[in-house]
Tab-separated table of C-alpha atoms and ligand atoms in Angstrom:
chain	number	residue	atom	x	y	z
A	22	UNK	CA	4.562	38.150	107.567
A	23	UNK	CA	1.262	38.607	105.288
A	24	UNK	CA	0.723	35.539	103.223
A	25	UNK	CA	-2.157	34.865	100.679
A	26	UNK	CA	-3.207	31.642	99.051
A	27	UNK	CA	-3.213	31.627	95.418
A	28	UNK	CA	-5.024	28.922	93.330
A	29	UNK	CA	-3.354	28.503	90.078
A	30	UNK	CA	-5.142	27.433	86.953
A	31	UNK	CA	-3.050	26.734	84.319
A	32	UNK	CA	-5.396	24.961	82.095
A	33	UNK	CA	-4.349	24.357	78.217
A	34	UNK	CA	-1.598	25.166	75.307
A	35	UNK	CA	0.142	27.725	76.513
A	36	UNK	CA	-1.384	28.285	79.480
A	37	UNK	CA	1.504	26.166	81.876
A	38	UNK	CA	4.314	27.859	79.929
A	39	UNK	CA	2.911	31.718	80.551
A	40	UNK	CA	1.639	30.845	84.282
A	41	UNK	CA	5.324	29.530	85.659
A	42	UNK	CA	6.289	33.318	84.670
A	43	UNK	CA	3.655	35.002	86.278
A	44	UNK	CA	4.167	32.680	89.160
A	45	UNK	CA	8.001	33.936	88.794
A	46	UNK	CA	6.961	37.558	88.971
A	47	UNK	CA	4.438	37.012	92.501
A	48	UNK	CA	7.699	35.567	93.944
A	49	UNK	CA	9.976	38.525	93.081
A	50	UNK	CA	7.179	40.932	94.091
A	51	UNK	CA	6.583	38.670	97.371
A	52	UNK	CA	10.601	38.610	98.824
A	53	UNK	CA	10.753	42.442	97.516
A	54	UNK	CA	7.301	43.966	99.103
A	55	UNK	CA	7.655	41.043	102.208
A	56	UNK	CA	4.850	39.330	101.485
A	57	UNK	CA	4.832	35.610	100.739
A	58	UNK	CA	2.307	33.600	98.472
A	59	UNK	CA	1.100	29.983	98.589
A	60	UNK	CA	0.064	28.579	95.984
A	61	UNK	CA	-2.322	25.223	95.214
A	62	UNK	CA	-2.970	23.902	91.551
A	63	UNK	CA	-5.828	22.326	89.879
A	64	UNK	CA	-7.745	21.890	86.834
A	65	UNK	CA	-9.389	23.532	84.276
A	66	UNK	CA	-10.365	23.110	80.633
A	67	UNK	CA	-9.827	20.349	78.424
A	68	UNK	CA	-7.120	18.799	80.695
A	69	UNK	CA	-9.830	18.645	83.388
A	70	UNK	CA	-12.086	17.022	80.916
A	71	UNK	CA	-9.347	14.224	79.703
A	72	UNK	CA	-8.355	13.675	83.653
A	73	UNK	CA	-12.139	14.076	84.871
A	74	UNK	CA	-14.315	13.941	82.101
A	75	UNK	CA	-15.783	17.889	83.114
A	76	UNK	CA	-14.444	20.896	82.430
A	77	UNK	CA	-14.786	22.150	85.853
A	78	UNK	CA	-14.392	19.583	88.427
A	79	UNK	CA	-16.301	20.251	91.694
A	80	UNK	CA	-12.316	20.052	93.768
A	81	UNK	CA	-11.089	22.875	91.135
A	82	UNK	CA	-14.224	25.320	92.021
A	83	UNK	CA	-14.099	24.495	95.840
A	84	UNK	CA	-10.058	25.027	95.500
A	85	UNK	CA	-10.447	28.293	93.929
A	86	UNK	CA	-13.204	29.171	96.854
A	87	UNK	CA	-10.804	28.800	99.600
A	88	UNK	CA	-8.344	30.991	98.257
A	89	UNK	CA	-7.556	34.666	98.091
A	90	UNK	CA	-6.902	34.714	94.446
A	91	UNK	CA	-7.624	32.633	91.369
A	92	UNK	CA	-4.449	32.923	88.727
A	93	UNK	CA	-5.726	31.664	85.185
A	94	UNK	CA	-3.929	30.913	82.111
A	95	UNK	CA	-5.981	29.921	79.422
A	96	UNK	CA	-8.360	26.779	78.440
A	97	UNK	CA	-8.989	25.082	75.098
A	98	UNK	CA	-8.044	23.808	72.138
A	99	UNK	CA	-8.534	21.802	68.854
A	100	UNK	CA	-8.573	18.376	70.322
A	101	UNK	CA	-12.000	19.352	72.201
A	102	UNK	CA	-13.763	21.317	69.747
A	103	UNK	CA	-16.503	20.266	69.124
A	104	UNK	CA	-20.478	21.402	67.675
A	105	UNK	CA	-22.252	18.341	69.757
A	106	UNK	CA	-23.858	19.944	72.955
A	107	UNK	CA	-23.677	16.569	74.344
A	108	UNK	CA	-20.256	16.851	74.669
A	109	UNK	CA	-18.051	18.543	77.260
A	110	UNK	CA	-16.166	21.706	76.074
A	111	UNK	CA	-12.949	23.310	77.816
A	112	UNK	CA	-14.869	26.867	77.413
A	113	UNK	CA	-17.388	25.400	79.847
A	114	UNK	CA	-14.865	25.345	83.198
A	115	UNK	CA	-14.182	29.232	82.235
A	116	UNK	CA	-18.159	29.732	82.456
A	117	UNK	CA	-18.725	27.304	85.069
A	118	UNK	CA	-16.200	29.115	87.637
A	119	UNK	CA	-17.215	32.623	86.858
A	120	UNK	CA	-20.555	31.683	87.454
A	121	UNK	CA	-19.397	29.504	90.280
A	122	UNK	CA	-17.714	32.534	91.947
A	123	UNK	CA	-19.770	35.005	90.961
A	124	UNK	CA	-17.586	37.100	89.209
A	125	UNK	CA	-20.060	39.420	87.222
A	126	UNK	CA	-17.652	42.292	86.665
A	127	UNK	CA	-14.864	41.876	83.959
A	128	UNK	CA	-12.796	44.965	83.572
A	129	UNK	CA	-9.896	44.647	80.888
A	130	UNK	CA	-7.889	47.719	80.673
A	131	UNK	CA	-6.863	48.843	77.228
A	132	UNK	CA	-3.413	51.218	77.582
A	133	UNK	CA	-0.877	51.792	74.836
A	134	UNK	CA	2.864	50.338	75.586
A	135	UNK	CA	4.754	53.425	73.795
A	136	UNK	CA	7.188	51.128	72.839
A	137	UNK	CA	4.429	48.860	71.196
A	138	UNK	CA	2.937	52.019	69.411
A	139	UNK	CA	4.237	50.733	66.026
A	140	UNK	CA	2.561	47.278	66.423
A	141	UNK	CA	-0.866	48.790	65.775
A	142	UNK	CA	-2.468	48.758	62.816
A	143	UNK	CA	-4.071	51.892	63.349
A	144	UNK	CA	-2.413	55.203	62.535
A	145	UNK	CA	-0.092	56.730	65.663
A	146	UNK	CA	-2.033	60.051	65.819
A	147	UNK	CA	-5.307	57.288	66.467
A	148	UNK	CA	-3.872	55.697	69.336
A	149	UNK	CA	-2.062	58.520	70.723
A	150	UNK	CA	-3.448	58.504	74.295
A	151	UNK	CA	-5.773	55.252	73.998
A	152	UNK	CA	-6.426	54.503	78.022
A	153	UNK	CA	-9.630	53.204	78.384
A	154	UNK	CA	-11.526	50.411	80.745
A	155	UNK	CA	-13.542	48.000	79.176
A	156	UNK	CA	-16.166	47.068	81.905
A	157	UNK	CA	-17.541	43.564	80.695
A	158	UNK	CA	-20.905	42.472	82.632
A	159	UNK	CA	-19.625	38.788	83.217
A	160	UNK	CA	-22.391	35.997	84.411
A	161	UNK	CA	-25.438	37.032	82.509
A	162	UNK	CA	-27.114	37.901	79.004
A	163	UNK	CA	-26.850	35.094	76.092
A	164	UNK	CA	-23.819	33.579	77.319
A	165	UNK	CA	-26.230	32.020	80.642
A	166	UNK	CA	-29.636	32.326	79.365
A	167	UNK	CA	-32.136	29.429	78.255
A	168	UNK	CA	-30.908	27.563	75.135
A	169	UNK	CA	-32.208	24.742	73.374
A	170	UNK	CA	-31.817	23.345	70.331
A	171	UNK	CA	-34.361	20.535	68.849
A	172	UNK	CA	-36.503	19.089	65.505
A	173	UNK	CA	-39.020	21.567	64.589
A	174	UNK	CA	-42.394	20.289	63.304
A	175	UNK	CA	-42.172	18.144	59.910
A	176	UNK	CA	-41.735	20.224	57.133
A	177	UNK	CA	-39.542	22.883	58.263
A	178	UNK	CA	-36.120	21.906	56.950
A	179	UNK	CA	-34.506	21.868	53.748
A	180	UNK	CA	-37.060	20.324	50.904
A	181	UNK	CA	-39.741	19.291	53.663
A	182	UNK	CA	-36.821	17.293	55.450
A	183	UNK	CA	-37.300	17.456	59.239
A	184	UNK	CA	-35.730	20.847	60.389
A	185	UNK	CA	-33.494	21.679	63.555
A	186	UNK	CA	-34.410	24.648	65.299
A	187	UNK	CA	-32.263	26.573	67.919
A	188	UNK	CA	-32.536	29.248	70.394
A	189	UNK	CA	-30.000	31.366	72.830
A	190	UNK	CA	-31.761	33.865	75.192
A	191	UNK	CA	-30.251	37.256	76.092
A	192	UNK	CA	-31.794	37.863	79.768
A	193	UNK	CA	-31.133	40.702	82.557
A	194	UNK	CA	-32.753	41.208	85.231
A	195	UNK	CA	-32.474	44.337	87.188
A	196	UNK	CA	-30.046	43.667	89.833
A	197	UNK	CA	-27.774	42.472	87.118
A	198	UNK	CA	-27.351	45.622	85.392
A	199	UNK	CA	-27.619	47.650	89.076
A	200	UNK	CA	-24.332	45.824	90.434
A	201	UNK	CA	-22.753	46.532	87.186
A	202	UNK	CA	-23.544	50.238	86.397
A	203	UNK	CA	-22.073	50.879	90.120
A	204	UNK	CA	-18.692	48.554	89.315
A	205	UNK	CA	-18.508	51.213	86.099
A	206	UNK	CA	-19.580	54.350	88.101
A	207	UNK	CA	-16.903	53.836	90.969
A	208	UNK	CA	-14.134	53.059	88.095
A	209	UNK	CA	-14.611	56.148	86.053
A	210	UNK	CA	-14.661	58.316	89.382
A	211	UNK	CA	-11.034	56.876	89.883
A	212	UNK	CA	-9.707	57.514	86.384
A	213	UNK	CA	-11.228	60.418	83.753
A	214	UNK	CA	-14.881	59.944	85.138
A	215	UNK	CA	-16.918	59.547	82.349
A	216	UNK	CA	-18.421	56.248	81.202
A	217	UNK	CA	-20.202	54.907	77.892
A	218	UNK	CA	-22.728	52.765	78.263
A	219	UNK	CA	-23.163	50.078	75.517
A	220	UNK	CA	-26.565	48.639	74.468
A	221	UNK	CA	-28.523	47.788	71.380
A	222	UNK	CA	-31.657	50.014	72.905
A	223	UNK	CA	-33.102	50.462	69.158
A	224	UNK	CA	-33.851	46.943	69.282
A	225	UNK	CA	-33.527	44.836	72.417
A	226	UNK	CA	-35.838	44.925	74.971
A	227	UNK	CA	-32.708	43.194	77.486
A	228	UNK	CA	-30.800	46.457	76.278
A	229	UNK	CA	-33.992	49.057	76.801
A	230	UNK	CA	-34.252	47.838	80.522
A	231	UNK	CA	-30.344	47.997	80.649
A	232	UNK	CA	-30.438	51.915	79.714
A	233	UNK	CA	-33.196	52.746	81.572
A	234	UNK	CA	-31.329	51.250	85.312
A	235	UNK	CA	-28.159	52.927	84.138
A	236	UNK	CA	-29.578	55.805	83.774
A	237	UNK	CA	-31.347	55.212	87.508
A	238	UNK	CA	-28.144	54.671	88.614
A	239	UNK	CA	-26.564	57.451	87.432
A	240	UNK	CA	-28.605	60.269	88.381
A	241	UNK	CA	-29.567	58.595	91.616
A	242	UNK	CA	-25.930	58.301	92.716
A	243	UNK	CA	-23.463	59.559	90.356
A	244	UNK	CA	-24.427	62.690	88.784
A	245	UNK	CA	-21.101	63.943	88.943
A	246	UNK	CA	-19.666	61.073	86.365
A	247	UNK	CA	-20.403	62.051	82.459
A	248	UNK	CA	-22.702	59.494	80.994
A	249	UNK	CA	-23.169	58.555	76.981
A	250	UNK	CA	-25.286	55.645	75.838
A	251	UNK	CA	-23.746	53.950	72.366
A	252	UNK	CA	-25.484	51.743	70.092
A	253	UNK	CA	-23.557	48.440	69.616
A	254	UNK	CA	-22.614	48.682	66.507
A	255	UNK	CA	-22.070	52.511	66.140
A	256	UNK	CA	-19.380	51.664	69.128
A	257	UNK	CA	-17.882	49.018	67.075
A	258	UNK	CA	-16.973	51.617	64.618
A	259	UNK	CA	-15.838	54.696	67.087
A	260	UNK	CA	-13.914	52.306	68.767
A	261	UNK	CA	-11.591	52.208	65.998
A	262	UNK	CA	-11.915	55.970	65.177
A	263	UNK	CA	-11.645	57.655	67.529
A	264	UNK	CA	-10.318	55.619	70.434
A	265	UNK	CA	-8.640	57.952	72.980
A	266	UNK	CA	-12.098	59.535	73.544
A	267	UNK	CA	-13.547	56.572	75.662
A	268	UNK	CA	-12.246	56.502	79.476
A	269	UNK	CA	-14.873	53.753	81.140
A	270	UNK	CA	-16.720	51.230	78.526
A	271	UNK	CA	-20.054	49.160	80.334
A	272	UNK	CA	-21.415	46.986	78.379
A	273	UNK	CA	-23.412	43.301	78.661
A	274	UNK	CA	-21.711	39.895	78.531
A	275	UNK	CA	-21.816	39.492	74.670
A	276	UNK	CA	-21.262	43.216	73.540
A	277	UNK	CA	-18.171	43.319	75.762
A	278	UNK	CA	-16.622	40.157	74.331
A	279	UNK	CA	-16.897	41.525	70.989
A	280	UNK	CA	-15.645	45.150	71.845
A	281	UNK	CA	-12.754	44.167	73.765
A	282	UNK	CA	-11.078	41.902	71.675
A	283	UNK	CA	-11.676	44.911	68.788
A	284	UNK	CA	-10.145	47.128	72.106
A	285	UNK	CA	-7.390	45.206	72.798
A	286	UNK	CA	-6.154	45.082	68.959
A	287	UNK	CA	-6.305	48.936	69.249
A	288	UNK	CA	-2.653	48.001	71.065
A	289	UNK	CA	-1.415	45.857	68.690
A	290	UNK	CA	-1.329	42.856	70.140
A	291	UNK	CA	-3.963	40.453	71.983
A	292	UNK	CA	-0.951	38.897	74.042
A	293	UNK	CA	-0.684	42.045	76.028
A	294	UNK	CA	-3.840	42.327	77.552
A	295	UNK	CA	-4.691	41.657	81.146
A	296	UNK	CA	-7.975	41.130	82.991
A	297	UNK	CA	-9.546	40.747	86.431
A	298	UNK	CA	-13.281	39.098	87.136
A	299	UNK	CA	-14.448	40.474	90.650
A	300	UNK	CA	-17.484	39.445	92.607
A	301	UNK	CA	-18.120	39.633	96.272
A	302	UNK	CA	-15.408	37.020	97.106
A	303	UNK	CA	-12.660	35.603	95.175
A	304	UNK	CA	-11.411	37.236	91.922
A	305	UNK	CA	-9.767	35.545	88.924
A	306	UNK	CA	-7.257	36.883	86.934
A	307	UNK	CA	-6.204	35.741	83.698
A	308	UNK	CA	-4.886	37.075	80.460
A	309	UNK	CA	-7.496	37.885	77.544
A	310	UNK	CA	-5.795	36.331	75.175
A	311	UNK	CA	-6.835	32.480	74.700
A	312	UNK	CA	-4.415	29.043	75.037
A	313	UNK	CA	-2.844	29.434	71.730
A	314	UNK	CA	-2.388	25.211	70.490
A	315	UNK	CA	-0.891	26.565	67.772
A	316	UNK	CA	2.774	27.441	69.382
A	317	UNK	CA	2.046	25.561	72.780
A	318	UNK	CA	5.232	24.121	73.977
A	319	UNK	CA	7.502	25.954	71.963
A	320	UNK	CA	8.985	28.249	74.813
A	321	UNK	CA	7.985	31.518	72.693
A	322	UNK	CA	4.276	32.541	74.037
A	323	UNK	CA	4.055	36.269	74.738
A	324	UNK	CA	3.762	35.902	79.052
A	325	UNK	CA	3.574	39.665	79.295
A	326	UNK	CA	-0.274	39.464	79.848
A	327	UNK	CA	-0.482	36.962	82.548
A	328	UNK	CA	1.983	39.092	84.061
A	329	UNK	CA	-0.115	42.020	83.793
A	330	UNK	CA	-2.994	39.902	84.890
A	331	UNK	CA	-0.414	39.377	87.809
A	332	UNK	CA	-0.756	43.528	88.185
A	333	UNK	CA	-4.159	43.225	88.314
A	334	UNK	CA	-4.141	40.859	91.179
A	335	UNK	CA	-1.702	42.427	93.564
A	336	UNK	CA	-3.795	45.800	92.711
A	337	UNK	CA	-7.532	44.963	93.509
A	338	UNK	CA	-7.325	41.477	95.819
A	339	UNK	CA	-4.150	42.477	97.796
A	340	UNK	CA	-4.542	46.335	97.482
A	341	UNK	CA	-0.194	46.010	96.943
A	342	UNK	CA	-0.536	49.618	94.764
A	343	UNK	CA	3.177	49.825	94.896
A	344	UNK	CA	3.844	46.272	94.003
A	345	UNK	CA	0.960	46.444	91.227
A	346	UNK	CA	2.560	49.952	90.179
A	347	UNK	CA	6.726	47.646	89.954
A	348	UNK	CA	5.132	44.629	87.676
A	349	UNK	CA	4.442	47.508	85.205
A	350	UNK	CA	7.084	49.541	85.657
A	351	UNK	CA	9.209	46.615	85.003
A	352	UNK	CA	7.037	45.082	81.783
A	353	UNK	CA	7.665	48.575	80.491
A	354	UNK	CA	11.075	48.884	81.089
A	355	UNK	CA	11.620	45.738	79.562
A	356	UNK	CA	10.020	46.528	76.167
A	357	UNK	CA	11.674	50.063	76.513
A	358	UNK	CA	15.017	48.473	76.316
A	359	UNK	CA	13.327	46.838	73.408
A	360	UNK	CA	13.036	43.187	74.546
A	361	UNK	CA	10.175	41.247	72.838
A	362	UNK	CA	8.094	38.021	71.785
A	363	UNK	CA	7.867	37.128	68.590
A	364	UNK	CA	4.279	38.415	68.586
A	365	UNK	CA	4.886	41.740	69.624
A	366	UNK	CA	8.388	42.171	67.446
A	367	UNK	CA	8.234	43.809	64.095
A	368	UNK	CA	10.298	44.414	61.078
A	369	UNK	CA	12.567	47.000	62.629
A	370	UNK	CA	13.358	44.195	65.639
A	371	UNK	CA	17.007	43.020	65.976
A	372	UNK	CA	16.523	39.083	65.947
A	373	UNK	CA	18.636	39.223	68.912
A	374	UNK	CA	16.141	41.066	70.942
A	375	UNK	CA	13.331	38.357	70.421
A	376	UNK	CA	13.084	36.231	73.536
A	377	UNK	CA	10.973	33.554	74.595
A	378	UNK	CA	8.640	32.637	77.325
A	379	UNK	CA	11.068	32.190	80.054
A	380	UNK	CA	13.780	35.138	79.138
A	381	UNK	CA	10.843	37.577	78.858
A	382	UNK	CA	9.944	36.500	82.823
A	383	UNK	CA	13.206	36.870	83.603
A	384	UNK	CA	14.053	39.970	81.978
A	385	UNK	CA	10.900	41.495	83.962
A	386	UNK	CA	12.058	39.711	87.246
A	387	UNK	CA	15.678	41.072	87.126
A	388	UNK	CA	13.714	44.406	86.299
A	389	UNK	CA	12.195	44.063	89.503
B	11	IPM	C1	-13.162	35.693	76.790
B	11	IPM	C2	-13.296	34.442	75.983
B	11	IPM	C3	-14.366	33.552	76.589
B	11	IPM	C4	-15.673	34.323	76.531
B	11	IPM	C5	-14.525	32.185	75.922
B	11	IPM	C6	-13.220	31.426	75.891
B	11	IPM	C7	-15.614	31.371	76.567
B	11	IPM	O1	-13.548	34.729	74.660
B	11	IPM	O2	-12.853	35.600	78.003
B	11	IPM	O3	-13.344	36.777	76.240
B	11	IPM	O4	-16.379	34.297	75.526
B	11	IPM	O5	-16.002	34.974	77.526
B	12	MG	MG1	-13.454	36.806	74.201
C-alpha cells in the first residue's frame, strides 16, 4: 500500500482546531483511494517562539524536509506582535520555511462556490464565472531583500531631534522571475491559457527587468499562451471590475499578497481560500486565511480552506486527481445542501444550518 509522510504544522489560534479536520478529510480520502498517510507534528509560529524562543526551530524545518508534504494551519497572533526588530515574530517561521524549502511559487486559486455567490459583495453578474489563478512569486522581492533601520545624521528628525531612518529593498534577479514566468506559463496551458503579468514597470526598475524576462520567456517558449502586462495598481482596480476576465495572475512577492487577498474577497469570504507553495522538493499547503485569535478555541472557525488546501495537496504532491477532484466535490456538496460557518452564513441562513469546526469536517467526511 502507498503511504506518504505528512508533517503537520498547526501553529496558532485557530490553526489546531481547522488542521484536526483537514487531518480528518486525508484519512477518509486515504481508507477510500487505499492510500495511507503518516503524519509527524511540530512547531511553528508564536508557539514555537514561547516553547523555543524562534519562530522556526531548526527540528520543525528539518521535519518538514523529510517529508512528502508540509500541512499548515496558520501562525500568529496578538500576544507576539510586536514593532521591535529585535524581537522574534510568529510571521518569521512562515518566511523562514518557505525560504527554507524553497518554495518560490504560491498559486492560490480564486473559484466561486455557487452556493457562496450571495456572500460577495460584488454584484452576481461580476462574479459570474470568476476562476482565476493567482500565481504569487514566493521567496524574493521586499519581503527577503536588505533592510535596515538606524539614526540618521543629527538633525534629521522631528525639530533637529535625532531621526530614524529605514529601508526595505525590492530585489530580483533573473532566475527568480525565469522559474516563475515558466510555473505561470505551464498553469495557464492547463486551464484557459492566457496569463497577466503584474508589475509596476512605469516605475520600478525590479519590475522593468521582471517584464522584460517574461516577455523572454514567453516568446522563447510559450508563444502559444496569451500574454498581458498590468500595472499594479490599474490591476487592483480590474480585479474588482471585471474579474472573470483574468485566467492565470503572475505577479512578485508583494504585489501578489496584496492582489490575492483583494482576489479571494471576490468570493466572499477569506476562510475559503486554499493555497499550495511548490519548489523543487517539498510543498506546503496551508489555507490563506491567517490564525484568527479572535474566535480561537471556540469550535466555530470556517475549516473549509484547510480542507481545500487538503485538495491542493493530494492534487500536485500525490498527483491523487480523483481524490483531489472528491474533497471538492464533497466541500461543495456540503454547502449545496446549505451547511455553513458562521463566516460564510448570511441573513437568509436557517440558524440550524450553522455548524462549527468539527460538524463542518464531518459533514464533508460523511460526504466522502
Ligand atoms: C500570506 C500572509 C503572509 C505573507 C504573512 C503572514 C507573513 O499574509 O501568506 O499572504 O505576507 O506572505
Ligand atoms: Mg497575505
Amino acid at each position: 500500500m502507498t503511504s506518504y509522510k505528512i508533517c503537520l504544522l498547526p501553529g496558532d489560534g485557530i490553526g489546531p482546531e481547522i488542521i484536526a479536520e483537514g487531518v480528518k478529510v486525508l484519512d477518509a480520502v486515504g481508507s477510500k483511494h487505499g492510500v495511507t498517510f503518516e503524519y509527524t507534528e511540530a512547531a511553528i509560529g508564536g508557539c514555537a517562539i514561547d516553547e523555543y524562543g524562534t519562530a522556526l526551530p531548526e527540528s520543525t524545518l528539518e521535519a518538514a524536509k523529510a517529508a512528502d508534504a508540509v500541512l499548515l494551519a496558520a501562525v500568529g497572533g496578538p500576544k507576539w506582535d510586536t514593532t521591535d526588530s529585535e524581537k522574534p515574530r510568529p510571521e518569521q517561521g512562515l518566511l523562514g520555511i518557505r525560504k527554507g524549502l524553497e518554495l518560490y511559487t504560491n498559486l492560490r486559486p480564486v473559484q466561486i462556490f455557487q452556493a457562496l455567490s450571495s456572500a460577495s459583495t460584488l454584484r452576481p453578474e461580476v462574479i459570474d464565472g470568476v476562476d482565476l489563478m493567482m500565481v504569487r512569486e514566493l521567496t524574493g522581492g521586499v519581503y527577503f531583500g536588505l533592510r535596515e533601520r538606524f539614526y540618521d545624521e543629527p538633525g534629521a528628525g522631528v525639530d533637529g531631534a535625532p531621526g530614524q531612518r529605514a529601508y526595505d529593498t525590492m530585489e530580483y534577479r533573473e532566475y527568480e522571475i525565469d522559474r516563475i514566468a515558466r510555473q505561470a506559463f505551464e498553469a495557464a496551458r492547463k486551464r484557459r491559457n492566457k496569463v497577466t503579468s503584474v508589475d509596476k514597470a512605469n516605475v520600478l526598475e525590479s519590475s522593468r527587468l521582471w517584464r522584460e524576462v517574461i516577455h523572454a520567456i514567453h516568446d522563447a517558449d510559450y508563444p502559444d499562451v496569451e500574454l498581458e502586462d498590468i500595472l499594479v495598481d490599474n490591476c487592483a482596480m480590474q480585479l474588482i471590475t471585471r474579474p472573470a476576465d483574468f485566467d492565470v495572475m503572475v505577479t512578485e512577492n508583494m504585489f501578489g499578497d496584496i492582489l490575492s487577498d483583494e482576489a479571494a474577497q471576490i468570493t466572499g469570504s477569506l476562510g475559503m481560500l486554499a493555497s499550495a507553495s511548490l519548489g523543487d522538493g517539498t510543498a506546503l499547503y496551508e489555507p490563506s486565511h491567517g490564525s484568527a485569535p479572535d474566535i480561537a478555541g471556540r469550535g466555530i472557525a470556517n475549516p473549509l480552506a484547510q480542507i481545500l488546501s487538503v485538495e491542493m495537496m493530494l492534487r500536485y504532491s500525490f498527483n491523487m486527481q480523483e481524490a483531489a477532484n472528491d474533497v471538492r466535490a464533497s466541500v461543495t456538496s456540503v454547502l449545496d445542501a446549505g451547511w455553513r460557518t458562521g463566516d460564510i452564513a448570511d441573513a437568509a441562513t436557517p440558524k440550524d444550518k450553522i455548524v462549527g469546526t468539527v460538524a463542518m469536517g464531518d459533514l464533508v467526511v460523511e460526504s466522502l
